[in-house]
Amino acid sequence: MAPYASDDMTTAGEADEPRAGRRRAARYVVPVTVMGVAAATIGLVPAIADSGDPDLPEITAAQLIEKIAKSDVEQLSGTVKITTDLGLPNLGGLESGLASGAVERGEGGSPADPSAKLTELASGTHTLRVAADGPDRQKVSLLEDAAEYSLIHNGKDVWGYDSRSNEVYHGTVDETGGDRGKQPPATPKDFAEEILKSVDDTTSVTVDGTAQVAGRDAYKLVVEPKQSGSTVGAISIAVDHRTGLPLKFTLTPASGGTAVVDVGFTRVSFDRPAASTFDFTPPKGAKVTEDGEPGHGREHSGKPGEAPQAPKSEEDLAKGLGGLTMLGEGWNSVATFDTGGQGLPTGEAGGDLGGFLGSLGDQVKGEFGKGTVFSTRLVNALITEDGKVYVGTVTKDALVKAADEGK
């Protein structure tokens, strides 16, 4: 997939590098305003919407992208269904056991921390309730069996509440919006924005008829790579014909089959939600963890303290990856970094662990040397014996070629 452009919503507040704890909290603020999409759409294939049901006025791909960019929806509520099928290997519950053990030992922090909770959206089918009222009030609730997880942004406060464990996460953001960072995608709009940032002359964009989503008439925008070697087949975005808001996002792989990502509204209203929707007070007896204090909760006293600085910055993490660089262009871009010689354990030295990890991937070799490719239906990763990592939404052959050229 083409590399995403830098976030054009960066402000002077971000440049001033606010406290790391507040930056971390800001990454999970629920999205509201429609971010600007570049008006210049190089290489767009002009297309007119086919006649269909519903019957809507003709529109070109460039006009539809402009409509998305100009969408000014700030108040809404509804239900979103998200299904993700990356084709990850079945580890027989091993990964769940390891994660649970980490939380019990205090290594994973609070189960209410969004950084861990929202990763559940990476697989399976989930139902979300969403609500928004301008840039300062948003709420996303992940509905589970006999439980619910809610993430609420109200003014300067960000709350995460896990009803199953009765634990609470609390962080703060700059009320001016200066330190609001990027958050994991949770609605069709979020996914659409990221894809449309990557539109360039390696991309075909057309309008492919109309559809009805959550009872609303919509145009279907289709984005496809022009290049061979990408694991992305096509991306379909259903765009509300009145508001320009993306209502449904579907990504199908080049290999065919069911969608890798399918996220769409099943119900949506553009009325302003009640103010009480965004109110939150930690329940009596709930364990509250302040941002930057993983694994150190406290009983609720009624006055959450200020969020301390996080122990490690994102810049430190980037340095630890040995310098992340990009190879190739467009949809065939591959990210690469050096782990410092920490390749996969192989041979007798690797023992059972080496054999287990090797069984999950394919052994490959080339001018770069030898390595193992770990594959999903969308993302492939090559880890070489000398500790270099290559990752991209490209085929295994394209990944090996990139590693050879980047040697």
mmCIF file of C-alpha atoms in Angstrom:
data_model
loop_
_atom_site.group_PDB
_atom_site.id
_atom_site.type_symbol
_atom_site.label_atom_id
_atom_site.label_comp_id
_atom_site.label_asym_id
_atom_site.label_seq_id
_atom_site.Cartn_x
_atom_site.Cartn_y
_atom_site.Cartn_z
ATOM 1 C CA MET A 1 0.000 0.000 0.000
ATOM 2 C CA ALA A 2 1.253 3.442 -0.775
ATOM 3 C CA PRO A 3 2.851 5.206 2.174
ATOM 4 C CA TYR A 4 0.570 7.526 4.042
ATOM 5 C CA ALA A 5 1.271 11.205 3.862
ATOM 6 C CA SER A 6 2.093 13.076 7.040
ATOM 7 C CA ASP A 7 -0.929 14.246 8.985
ATOM 8 C CA ASP A 8 -1.860 17.660 7.625
ATOM 9 C CA MET A 9 -3.696 18.461 10.850
ATOM 10 C CA THR A 10 -0.397 19.004 12.751
ATOM 11 C CA THR A 11 -0.447 22.279 14.647
ATOM 12 C CA ALA A 12 1.979 24.492 16.479
ATOM 13 C CA GLY A 13 0.990 22.760 19.699
ATOM 14 C CA GLU A 14 2.370 19.482 18.390
ATOM 15 C CA ALA A 15 5.587 21.136 17.303
ATOM 16 C CA ASP A 16 6.121 22.304 20.872
ATOM 17 C CA GLU A 17 6.302 18.644 21.978
ATOM 18 C CA PRO A 18 3.780 18.528 24.860
ATOM 19 C CA ARG A 19 4.162 16.001 27.616
ATOM 20 C CA ALA A 20 4.675 12.469 26.323
ATOM 21 C CA GLY A 21 1.850 11.172 28.502
ATOM 22 C CA ARG A 22 -0.590 13.608 26.935
ATOM 23 C CA ARG A 23 0.637 12.731 23.415
ATOM 24 C CA ARG A 24 -0.004 9.081 24.182
ATOM 25 C CA ALA A 25 -3.521 9.774 25.416
ATOM 26 C CA ALA A 26 -4.249 11.910 22.382
ATOM 27 C CA ARG A 27 -3.565 9.029 20.002
ATOM 28 C CA TYR A 28 -6.769 7.389 21.118
ATOM 29 C CA VAL A 29 -9.134 10.332 20.845
ATOM 30 C CA VAL A 30 -12.155 9.223 18.847
ATOM 31 C CA PRO A 31 -12.210 10.891 15.386
ATOM 32 C CA VAL A 32 -14.806 13.550 14.582
ATOM 33 C CA THR A 33 -14.059 16.161 11.942
ATOM 34 C CA VAL A 34 -13.428 15.094 8.371
ATOM 35 C CA MET A 35 -9.753 15.695 7.705
ATOM 36 C CA GLY A 36 -8.804 17.432 4.476
ATOM 37 C CA VAL A 37 -8.048 15.210 1.501
ATOM 38 C CA ALA A 38 -5.724 16.708 -1.097
ATOM 39 C CA ALA A 39 -7.755 18.222 -3.929
ATOM 40 C CA ALA A 40 -5.098 17.237 -6.446
ATOM 41 C CA THR A 41 -5.872 13.672 -7.511
ATOM 42 C CA ILE A 42 -3.121 12.710 -9.909
ATOM 43 C CA GLY A 43 -3.920 9.856 -12.233
ATOM 44 C CA LEU A 44 -7.638 9.614 -11.393
ATOM 45 C CA VAL A 45 -9.646 7.773 -13.988
ATOM 46 C CA PRO A 46 -12.684 9.935 -14.813
ATOM 47 C CA ALA A 47 -15.849 7.904 -14.399
ATOM 48 C CA ILE A 48 -19.565 8.536 -14.194
ATOM 49 C CA ALA A 49 -21.795 6.763 -11.709
ATOM 50 C CA ASP A 50 -23.822 4.034 -13.395
ATOM 51 C CA SER A 51 -27.572 4.155 -13.274
ATOM 52 C CA GLY A 52 -28.730 1.916 -10.482
ATOM 53 C CA ASP A 53 -30.671 1.739 -7.285
ATOM 54 C CA PRO A 54 -30.749 4.319 -5.803
ATOM 55 C CA ASP A 55 -30.845 6.687 -8.766
ATOM 56 C CA LEU A 56 -28.484 9.584 -8.032
ATOM 57 C CA PRO A 57 -27.076 12.435 -10.142
ATOM 58 C CA GLU A 58 -23.958 11.605 -12.151
ATOM 59 C CA ILE A 59 -20.634 12.390 -10.490
ATOM 60 C CA THR A 60 -16.970 11.915 -11.389
ATOM 61 C CA ALA A 61 -14.351 10.335 -9.138
ATOM 62 C CA ALA A 62 -12.599 13.695 -8.688
ATOM 63 C CA GLN A 63 -15.877 15.346 -7.694
ATOM 64 C CA LEU A 64 -16.669 12.558 -5.236
ATOM 65 C CA ILE A 65 -13.272 12.834 -3.547
ATOM 66 C CA GLU A 66 -13.789 16.592 -3.291
ATOM 67 C CA LYS A 67 -17.195 15.913 -1.730
ATOM 68 C CA ILE A 68 -15.542 13.730 0.932
ATOM 69 C CA ALA A 69 -12.927 16.415 1.592
ATOM 70 C CA LYS A 70 -15.580 19.102 2.062
ATOM 71 C CA SER A 71 -17.793 17.008 4.339
ATOM 72 C CA ASP A 72 -18.425 18.941 7.556
ATOM 73 C CA VAL A 73 -20.261 16.339 9.648
ATOM 74 C CA GLU A 74 -19.512 16.962 13.341
ATOM 75 C CA GLN A 75 -22.593 15.524 15.054
ATOM 76 C CA LEU A 76 -23.626 11.907 14.619
ATOM 77 C CA SER A 77 -24.495 8.700 16.413
ATOM 78 C CA GLY A 78 -24.968 5.162 15.245
ATOM 79 C CA THR A 79 -23.813 1.576 15.139
ATOM 80 C CA VAL A 80 -20.810 0.314 13.193
ATOM 81 C CA LYS A 81 -20.029 -3.289 12.323
ATOM 82 C CA ILE A 82 -16.364 -4.086 11.641
ATOM 83 C CA THR A 83 -15.019 -7.397 10.350
ATOM 84 C CA THR A 84 -11.301 -8.052 9.922
ATOM 85 C CA ASP A 85 -9.898 -11.234 8.372
ATOM 86 C CA LEU A 86 -6.140 -10.982 7.897
ATOM 87 C CA GLY A 87 -5.774 -14.763 7.747
ATOM 88 C CA LEU A 88 -3.531 -14.893 10.805
ATOM 89 C CA PRO A 89 -2.314 -18.365 11.814
ATOM 90 C CA ASN A 90 -4.302 -20.194 14.466
ATOM 91 C CA LEU A 91 -2.082 -20.533 17.540
ATOM 92 C CA GLY A 92 -4.642 -22.551 19.468
ATOM 93 C CA GLY A 93 -5.294 -19.761 21.962
ATOM 94 C CA LEU A 94 -1.590 -19.355 22.778
ATOM 95 C CA GLU A 95 -1.616 -15.654 21.994
ATOM 96 C CA SER A 96 -4.633 -15.055 24.268
ATOM 97 C CA GLY A 97 -2.972 -16.951 27.102
ATOM 98 C CA LEU A 98 0.238 -14.957 26.776
ATOM 99 C CA ALA A 99 -1.685 -11.681 26.735
ATOM 100 C CA SER A 100 -3.734 -12.635 29.799
ATOM 101 C CA GLY A 101 -0.610 -13.672 31.658
ATOM 102 C CA ALA A 102 1.073 -10.386 30.860
ATOM 103 C CA VAL A 103 -1.853 -8.405 32.262
ATOM 104 C CA GLU A 104 -1.940 -10.515 35.418
ATOM 105 C CA ARG A 105 1.767 -9.866 35.960
ATOM 106 C CA GLY A 106 1.258 -6.138 35.419
ATOM 107 C CA GLU A 107 3.236 -6.169 32.159
ATOM 108 C CA GLY A 108 0.327 -5.182 29.973
ATOM 109 C CA GLY A 109 -0.984 -2.329 32.102
ATOM 110 C CA SER A 110 -4.674 -1.774 32.706
ATOM 111 C CA PRO A 111 -7.172 -3.763 30.595
ATOM 112 C CA ALA A 112 -8.955 -0.408 30.171
ATOM 113 C CA ASP A 113 -5.955 1.141 28.371
ATOM 114 C CA PRO A 114 -7.001 1.845 24.737
ATOM 115 C CA SER A 115 -3.546 0.909 23.414
ATOM 116 C CA ALA A 116 -4.302 -2.712 24.283
ATOM 117 C CA LYS A 117 -8.085 -2.835 24.087
ATOM 118 C CA LEU A 118 -8.532 -1.468 20.585
ATOM 119 C CA THR A 119 -6.130 -4.058 19.140
ATOM 120 C CA GLU A 120 -9.052 -6.488 19.429
ATOM 121 C CA LEU A 121 -10.462 -4.842 16.312
ATOM 122 C CA ALA A 122 -7.607 -6.388 14.307
ATOM 123 C CA SER A 123 -9.443 -9.706 14.004
ATOM 124 C CA GLY A 124 -12.956 -11.095 14.003
ATOM 125 C CA THR A 125 -16.294 -9.294 13.882
ATOM 126 C CA HIS A 126 -17.189 -6.537 16.338
ATOM 127 C CA THR A 127 -20.046 -4.122 16.916
ATOM 128 C CA LEU A 128 -19.350 -0.526 17.940
ATOM 129 C CA ARG A 129 -21.650 2.237 19.125
ATOM 130 C CA VAL A 130 -20.297 5.638 18.135
ATOM 131 C CA ALA A 131 -21.280 9.209 18.962
ATOM 132 C CA ALA A 132 -19.735 12.591 18.249
ATOM 133 C CA ASP A 133 -20.524 16.216 19.002
ATOM 134 C CA GLY A 134 -17.826 18.440 17.581
ATOM 135 C CA PRO A 135 -14.055 18.114 18.057
ATOM 136 C CA ASP A 136 -14.208 17.933 21.865
ATOM 137 C CA ARG A 137 -16.770 15.189 22.516
ATOM 138 C CA GLN A 138 -16.656 11.670 21.106
ATOM 139 C CA LYS A 139 -17.464 8.201 22.341
ATOM 140 C CA VAL A 140 -16.860 4.685 20.998
ATOM 141 C CA SER A 141 -18.221 1.617 22.787
ATOM 142 C CA LEU A 142 -17.082 -1.899 21.916
ATOM 143 C CA LEU A 143 -19.951 -4.286 22.651
ATOM 144 C CA GLU A 144 -18.894 -7.694 23.976
ATOM 145 C CA ASP A 145 -20.612 -10.747 25.420
ATOM 146 C CA ALA A 146 -22.142 -9.587 28.722
ATOM 147 C CA ALA A 147 -19.632 -6.715 28.842
ATOM 148 C CA GLU A 148 -18.759 -3.412 27.214
ATOM 149 C CA TYR A 149 -15.656 -1.280 26.701
ATOM 150 C CA SER A 150 -16.094 2.468 26.236
ATOM 151 C CA LEU A 151 -13.632 5.142 25.170
ATOM 152 C CA ILE A 152 -14.839 8.674 25.912
ATOM 153 C CA HIS A 153 -13.281 12.018 25.022
ATOM 154 C CA ASN A 154 -14.908 14.983 26.757
ATOM 155 C CA GLY A 155 -12.956 18.245 26.768
ATOM 156 C CA LYS A 156 -9.485 17.637 28.156
ATOM 157 C CA ASP A 157 -10.295 14.197 29.574
ATOM 158 C CA VAL A 158 -9.982 10.814 27.868
ATOM 159 C CA TRP A 159 -11.559 7.891 29.712
ATOM 160 C CA GLY A 160 -11.433 4.187 28.975
ATOM 161 C CA TYR A 161 -13.759 1.898 30.943
ATOM 162 C CA ASP A 162 -13.757 -1.914 30.854
ATOM 163 C CA SER A 163 -16.931 -3.194 32.520
ATOM 164 C CA ARG A 164 -15.684 -6.788 32.653
ATOM 165 C CA SER A 165 -12.772 -5.951 34.966
ATOM 166 C CA ASN A 166 -14.308 -2.763 36.387
ATOM 167 C CA GLU A 167 -11.088 -0.914 35.541
ATOM 168 C CA VAL A 168 -10.687 2.634 34.279
ATOM 169 C CA TYR A 169 -7.992 4.361 32.224
ATOM 170 C CA HIS A 170 -7.609 8.155 32.430
ATOM 171 C CA GLY A 171 -5.541 10.497 30.282
ATOM 172 C CA THR A 172 -5.705 14.140 29.226
ATOM 173 C CA VAL A 173 -5.320 16.097 25.995
ATOM 174 C CA ASP A 174 -4.724 19.737 25.209
ATOM 175 C CA GLU A 175 -8.159 21.384 25.056
ATOM 176 C CA THR A 176 -6.930 23.599 22.211
ATOM 177 C CA GLY A 177 -6.428 20.509 20.077
ATOM 178 C CA GLY A 178 -2.695 21.141 19.795
ATOM 179 C CA ASP A 179 -1.633 17.676 20.911
ATOM 180 C CA ARG A 180 -4.319 15.491 19.369
ATOM 181 C CA GLY A 181 -2.484 12.724 17.580
ATOM 182 C CA LYS A 182 -3.453 9.906 15.259
ATOM 183 C CA GLN A 183 -5.750 7.223 16.636
ATOM 184 C CA PRO A 184 -6.571 3.698 15.519
ATOM 185 C CA PRO A 185 -9.272 3.697 12.824
ATOM 186 C CA ALA A 186 -12.760 2.733 14.021
ATOM 187 C CA THR A 187 -15.202 4.124 11.431
ATOM 188 C CA PRO A 188 -15.452 3.999 7.610
ATOM 189 C CA LYS A 189 -14.302 7.637 7.510
ATOM 190 C CA ASP A 190 -11.035 6.802 9.291
ATOM 191 C CA PHE A 191 -10.139 4.039 6.843
ATOM 192 C CA ALA A 192 -11.172 6.120 3.816
ATOM 193 C CA GLU A 193 -9.034 9.084 4.876
ATOM 194 C CA GLU A 194 -5.900 6.965 5.128
ATOM 195 C CA ILE A 195 -6.446 5.353 1.729
ATOM 196 C CA LEU A 196 -7.201 8.635 -0.027
ATOM 197 C CA LYS A 197 -3.976 10.129 1.336
ATOM 198 C CA SER A 198 -2.120 7.556 -0.769
ATOM 199 C CA VAL A 199 -3.797 8.394 -4.090
ATOM 200 C CA ASP A 200 -1.152 9.124 -6.735
ATOM 201 C CA ASP A 201 -0.282 8.130 -10.305
ATOM 202 C CA THR A 202 0.055 4.475 -9.231
ATOM 203 C CA THR A 203 -3.663 4.418 -8.364
ATOM 204 C CA SER A 204 -6.893 4.028 -10.335
ATOM 205 C CA VAL A 205 -9.948 5.714 -8.824
ATOM 206 C CA THR A 206 -13.424 5.322 -10.347
ATOM 207 C CA VAL A 207 -17.092 5.651 -9.434
ATOM 208 C CA ASP A 208 -18.863 2.292 -9.668
ATOM 209 C CA GLY A 209 -22.570 2.923 -9.322
ATOM 210 C CA THR A 210 -24.595 3.489 -6.189
ATOM 211 C CA ALA A 211 -25.637 1.653 -3.038
ATOM 212 C CA GLN A 212 -27.749 2.057 0.074
ATOM 213 C CA VAL A 213 -26.013 1.875 3.462
ATOM 214 C CA ALA A 214 -27.803 2.217 6.807
ATOM 215 C CA GLY A 215 -30.876 3.449 4.959
ATOM 216 C CA ARG A 216 -28.979 6.221 3.154
ATOM 217 C CA ASP A 217 -28.254 6.642 -0.554
ATOM 218 C CA ALA A 218 -24.571 6.529 -1.424
ATOM 219 C CA TYR A 219 -22.093 6.536 -4.294
ATOM 220 C CA LYS A 220 -19.490 3.761 -4.555
ATOM 221 C CA LEU A 221 -15.904 4.962 -4.982
ATOM 222 C CA VAL A 222 -13.443 2.223 -6.025
ATOM 223 C CA VAL A 223 -9.680 2.549 -5.466
ATOM 224 C CA GLU A 224 -7.311 0.021 -7.103
ATOM 225 C CA PRO A 225 -3.521 -0.263 -7.502
ATOM 226 C CA LYS A 226 -2.220 0.054 -11.046
ATOM 227 C CA GLN A 227 0.987 -1.749 -10.111
ATOM 228 C CA SER A 228 1.416 -5.508 -10.027
ATOM 229 C CA GLY A 229 2.840 -7.090 -6.890
ATOM 230 C CA SER A 230 0.448 -5.526 -4.354
ATOM 231 C CA THR A 231 -1.660 -7.740 -2.096
ATOM 232 C CA VAL A 232 -4.444 -5.140 -2.283
ATOM 233 C CA GLY A 233 -7.091 -6.028 -4.850
ATOM 234 C CA ALA A 234 -9.630 -3.218 -4.570
ATOM 235 C CA ILE A 235 -11.055 -0.811 -2.013
ATOM 236 C CA SER A 236 -14.704 0.224 -2.151
ATOM 237 C CA ILE A 237 -15.933 3.279 -0.243
ATOM 238 C CA ALA A 238 -19.660 4.036 -0.006
ATOM 239 C CA VAL A 239 -20.064 7.818 0.283
ATOM 240 C CA ASP A 240 -23.264 9.440 1.563
ATOM 241 C CA HIS A 241 -24.565 11.496 -1.343
ATOM 242 C CA ARG A 242 -25.890 14.299 0.895
ATOM 243 C CA THR A 243 -23.170 14.776 3.520
ATOM 244 C CA GLY A 244 -20.092 13.300 1.780
ATOM 245 C CA LEU A 245 -19.403 11.122 4.837
ATOM 246 C CA PRO A 246 -17.980 7.637 4.095
ATOM 247 C CA LEU A 247 -20.563 5.117 5.325
ATOM 248 C CA LYS A 248 -18.867 1.851 4.414
ATOM 249 C CA PHE A 249 -15.288 0.725 3.636
ATOM 250 C CA THR A 250 -14.390 -2.650 2.116
ATOM 251 C CA LEU A 251 -10.889 -3.883 1.241
ATOM 252 C CA THR A 252 -10.608 -7.086 -0.781
ATOM 253 C CA PRO A 253 -7.243 -8.808 -1.350
ATOM 254 C CA ALA A 254 -5.678 -9.476 -4.740
ATOM 255 C CA SER A 255 -5.842 -13.192 -3.907
ATOM 256 C CA GLY A 256 -9.662 -13.023 -3.866
ATOM 257 C CA GLY A 257 -12.112 -14.369 -1.301
ATOM 258 C CA THR A 258 -13.800 -12.496 1.490
ATOM 259 C CA ALA A 259 -12.861 -8.950 2.438
ATOM 260 C CA VAL A 260 -9.810 -8.370 4.629
ATOM 261 C CA VAL A 261 -11.487 -5.341 6.186
ATOM 262 C CA ASP A 262 -15.192 -4.555 6.022
ATOM 263 C CA VAL A 263 -16.467 -1.706 8.196
ATOM 264 C CA GLY A 264 -19.758 0.090 7.816
ATOM 265 C CA PHE A 265 -22.622 1.797 9.561
ATOM 266 C CA THR A 266 -25.683 -0.346 10.174
ATOM 267 C CA ARG A 267 -27.489 2.633 11.713
ATOM 268 C CA VAL A 268 -26.617 6.331 11.590
ATOM 269 C CA SER A 269 -28.203 9.618 12.653
ATOM 270 C CA PHE A 270 -26.842 13.116 12.126
ATOM 271 C CA ASP A 271 -28.780 14.611 15.031
ATOM 272 C CA ARG A 272 -26.755 16.011 17.935
ATOM 273 C CA PRO A 273 -26.324 13.384 20.679
ATOM 274 C CA ALA A 274 -27.450 14.245 24.209
ATOM 275 C CA ALA A 275 -24.703 15.945 26.255
ATOM 276 C CA SER A 276 -24.995 13.201 28.873
ATOM 277 C CA THR A 277 -23.679 10.707 26.293
ATOM 278 C CA PHE A 278 -20.159 11.963 26.973
ATOM 279 C CA ASP A 279 -20.366 12.212 30.765
ATOM 280 C CA PHE A 280 -18.272 9.723 32.720
ATOM 281 C CA THR A 281 -17.530 9.224 36.408
ATOM 282 C CA PRO A 282 -15.498 6.160 37.493
ATOM 283 C CA PRO A 283 -17.797 3.700 39.294
ATOM 284 C CA LYS A 284 -17.325 3.318 43.029
ATOM 285 C CA GLY A 285 -14.536 0.851 43.778
ATOM 286 C CA ALA A 286 -13.191 0.867 40.214
ATOM 287 C CA LYS A 287 -9.437 0.634 39.775
ATOM 288 C CA VAL A 288 -8.222 3.762 37.954
ATOM 289 C CA THR A 289 -4.910 3.823 36.073
ATOM 290 C CA GLU A 290 -3.498 7.189 35.056
ATOM 291 C CA ASP A 291 -1.845 7.482 31.670
ATOM 292 C CA GLY A 292 1.879 6.758 31.935
ATOM 293 C CA GLU A 293 1.471 4.450 34.941
ATOM 294 C CA PRO A 294 0.936 0.971 33.406
ATOM 295 C CA GLY A 295 0.054 -1.636 35.990
ATOM 296 C CA HIS A 296 -0.240 0.884 38.827
ATOM 297 C CA GLY A 297 -3.932 1.459 39.498
ATOM 298 C CA ARG A 298 -5.563 3.063 42.497
ATOM 299 C CA GLU A 299 -9.016 3.031 44.026
ATOM 300 C CA HIS A 300 -11.099 5.930 42.773
ATOM 301 C CA SER A 301 -10.909 8.967 45.042
ATOM 302 C CA GLY A 302 -13.172 11.159 42.896
ATOM 303 C CA LYS A 303 -10.318 13.476 41.771
ATOM 304 C CA PRO A 304 -8.125 11.907 39.076
ATOM 305 C CA GLY A 305 -4.587 13.239 39.165
ATOM 306 C CA GLU A 306 -2.675 14.776 36.329
ATOM 307 C CA ALA A 307 -1.207 12.316 33.850
ATOM 308 C CA PRO A 308 2.573 11.968 34.352
ATOM 309 C CA GLN A 309 5.084 11.723 31.560
ATOM 310 C CA ALA A 310 5.392 8.430 29.752
ATOM 311 C CA PRO A 311 8.669 6.641 30.510
ATOM 312 C CA LYS A 312 9.681 6.327 26.904
ATOM 313 C CA SER A 313 9.094 8.561 23.888
ATOM 314 C CA GLU A 314 8.143 7.496 20.377
ATOM 315 C CA GLU A 315 11.464 8.935 19.185
ATOM 316 C CA ASP A 316 13.311 6.485 21.444
ATOM 317 C CA LEU A 317 11.282 3.618 19.986
ATOM 318 C CA ALA A 318 12.106 4.690 16.421
ATOM 319 C CA LYS A 319 15.811 4.749 17.270
ATOM 320 C CA GLY A 320 15.511 1.216 18.589
ATOM 321 C CA LEU A 321 14.332 0.021 15.178
ATOM 322 C CA GLY A 322 17.640 0.859 13.600
ATOM 323 C CA GLY A 323 16.243 3.628 11.383
ATOM 324 C CA LEU A 324 12.997 2.934 9.536
ATOM 325 C CA THR A 325 13.326 3.536 5.774
ATOM 326 C CA MET A 326 11.069 3.004 2.755
ATOM 327 C CA LEU A 327 11.905 1.116 -0.423
ATOM 328 C CA GLY A 328 9.964 1.328 -3.687
ATOM 329 C CA GLU A 329 7.007 3.572 -4.443
ATOM 330 C CA GLY A 330 3.234 3.648 -4.441
ATOM 331 C CA TRP A 331 1.394 0.489 -3.497
ATOM 332 C CA ASN A 332 4.628 -1.511 -3.705
ATOM 333 C CA SER A 333 6.355 0.471 -0.946
ATOM 334 C CA VAL A 334 8.188 -1.680 1.613
ATOM 335 C CA ALA A 335 9.237 -0.515 5.072
ATOM 336 C CA THR A 336 12.569 -1.833 6.345
ATOM 337 C CA PHE A 337 14.546 -1.542 9.567
ATOM 338 C CA ASP A 338 17.431 -3.309 11.279
ATOM 339 C CA THR A 339 16.919 -5.080 14.594
ATOM 340 C CA GLY A 340 20.665 -5.004 15.257
ATOM 341 C CA GLY A 341 21.419 -8.575 14.285
ATOM 342 C CA GLN A 342 18.511 -10.148 16.198
ATOM 343 C CA GLY A 343 17.264 -12.527 13.515
ATOM 344 C CA LEU A 344 15.083 -15.570 14.121
ATOM 345 C CA PRO A 345 16.706 -18.457 16.016
ATOM 346 C CA THR A 346 17.581 -21.188 13.510
ATOM 347 C CA GLY A 347 19.137 -24.629 13.488
ATOM 348 C CA GLU A 348 20.016 -26.424 16.715
ATOM 349 C CA ALA A 349 20.567 -23.104 18.461
ATOM 350 C CA GLY A 350 16.953 -22.208 17.811
ATOM 351 C CA GLY A 351 15.625 -25.378 19.424
ATOM 352 C CA ASP A 352 11.873 -25.870 19.677
ATOM 353 C CA LEU A 353 11.241 -22.119 19.501
ATOM 354 C CA GLY A 354 13.112 -21.799 16.227
ATOM 355 C CA GLY A 355 11.214 -24.738 14.785
ATOM 356 C CA PHE A 356 7.865 -23.344 15.931
ATOM 357 C CA LEU A 357 8.486 -19.881 14.487
ATOM 358 C CA GLY A 358 9.843 -21.374 11.281
ATOM 359 C CA SER A 359 6.701 -23.462 10.837
ATOM 360 C CA LEU A 360 4.623 -20.266 10.739
ATOM 361 C CA GLY A 361 6.549 -18.843 7.785
ATOM 362 C CA ASP A 362 8.174 -19.720 4.470
ATOM 363 C CA GLN A 363 11.937 -20.045 4.136
ATOM 364 C CA VAL A 364 13.339 -17.871 1.338
ATOM 365 C CA LYS A 365 16.745 -16.861 0.027
ATOM 366 C CA GLY A 366 18.165 -14.338 -2.384
ATOM 367 C CA GLU A 367 20.972 -11.871 -2.826
ATOM 368 C CA PHE A 368 20.147 -10.560 0.651
ATOM 369 C CA GLY A 369 20.897 -13.991 2.155
ATOM 370 C CA LYS A 370 18.352 -16.216 3.903
ATOM 371 C CA GLY A 371 15.218 -15.421 5.828
ATOM 372 C CA THR A 372 11.636 -16.267 6.720
ATOM 373 C CA VAL A 373 8.502 -14.674 5.281
ATOM 374 C CA PHE A 374 5.461 -14.423 7.551
ATOM 375 C CA SER A 375 2.272 -13.856 5.602
ATOM 376 C CA THR A 376 -1.267 -12.656 6.119
ATOM 377 C CA ARG A 377 -3.881 -12.015 3.440
ATOM 378 C CA LEU A 378 -2.745 -8.393 3.294
ATOM 379 C CA VAL A 379 0.627 -7.804 4.960
ATOM 380 C CA ASN A 380 3.816 -9.825 4.421
ATOM 381 C CA ALA A 381 6.973 -9.521 6.523
ATOM 382 C CA LEU A 382 10.454 -10.871 5.776
ATOM 383 C CA ILE A 383 12.914 -11.341 8.655
ATOM 384 C CA THR A 384 16.454 -12.134 7.523
ATOM 385 C CA GLU A 385 18.981 -14.203 9.439
ATOM 386 C CA ASP A 386 21.076 -11.111 10.094
ATOM 387 C CA GLY A 387 18.153 -9.265 11.698
ATOM 388 C CA LYS A 388 16.785 -7.047 8.935
ATOM 389 C CA VAL A 389 13.005 -6.741 8.587
ATOM 390 C CA TYR A 390 11.037 -5.904 5.426
ATOM 391 C CA VAL A 391 7.265 -5.283 5.686
ATOM 392 C CA GLY A 392 4.677 -4.306 3.111
ATOM 393 C CA THR A 393 1.308 -4.966 1.499
ATOM 394 C CA VAL A 394 3.118 -6.774 -1.300
ATOM 395 C CA THR A 395 3.460 -10.386 -2.388
ATOM 396 C CA LYS A 396 6.206 -12.666 -1.099
ATOM 397 C CA ASP A 397 8.093 -12.410 -4.416
ATOM 398 C CA ALA A 398 7.871 -8.603 -4.358
ATOM 399 C CA LEU A 399 9.152 -8.596 -0.783
ATOM 400 C CA VAL A 400 12.176 -10.744 -1.665
ATOM 401 C CA LYS A 401 12.866 -8.505 -4.680
ATOM 402 C CA ALA A 402 12.768 -5.418 -2.461
ATOM 403 C CA ALA A 403 15.165 -7.047 -0.002
ATOM 404 C CA ASP A 404 17.573 -7.889 -2.842
ATOM 405 C CA GLU A 405 17.454 -4.345 -4.201
ATOM 406 C CA GLY A 406 17.818 -2.833 -0.747
ATOM 407 C CA LYS A 407 20.861 -4.945 0.138
#
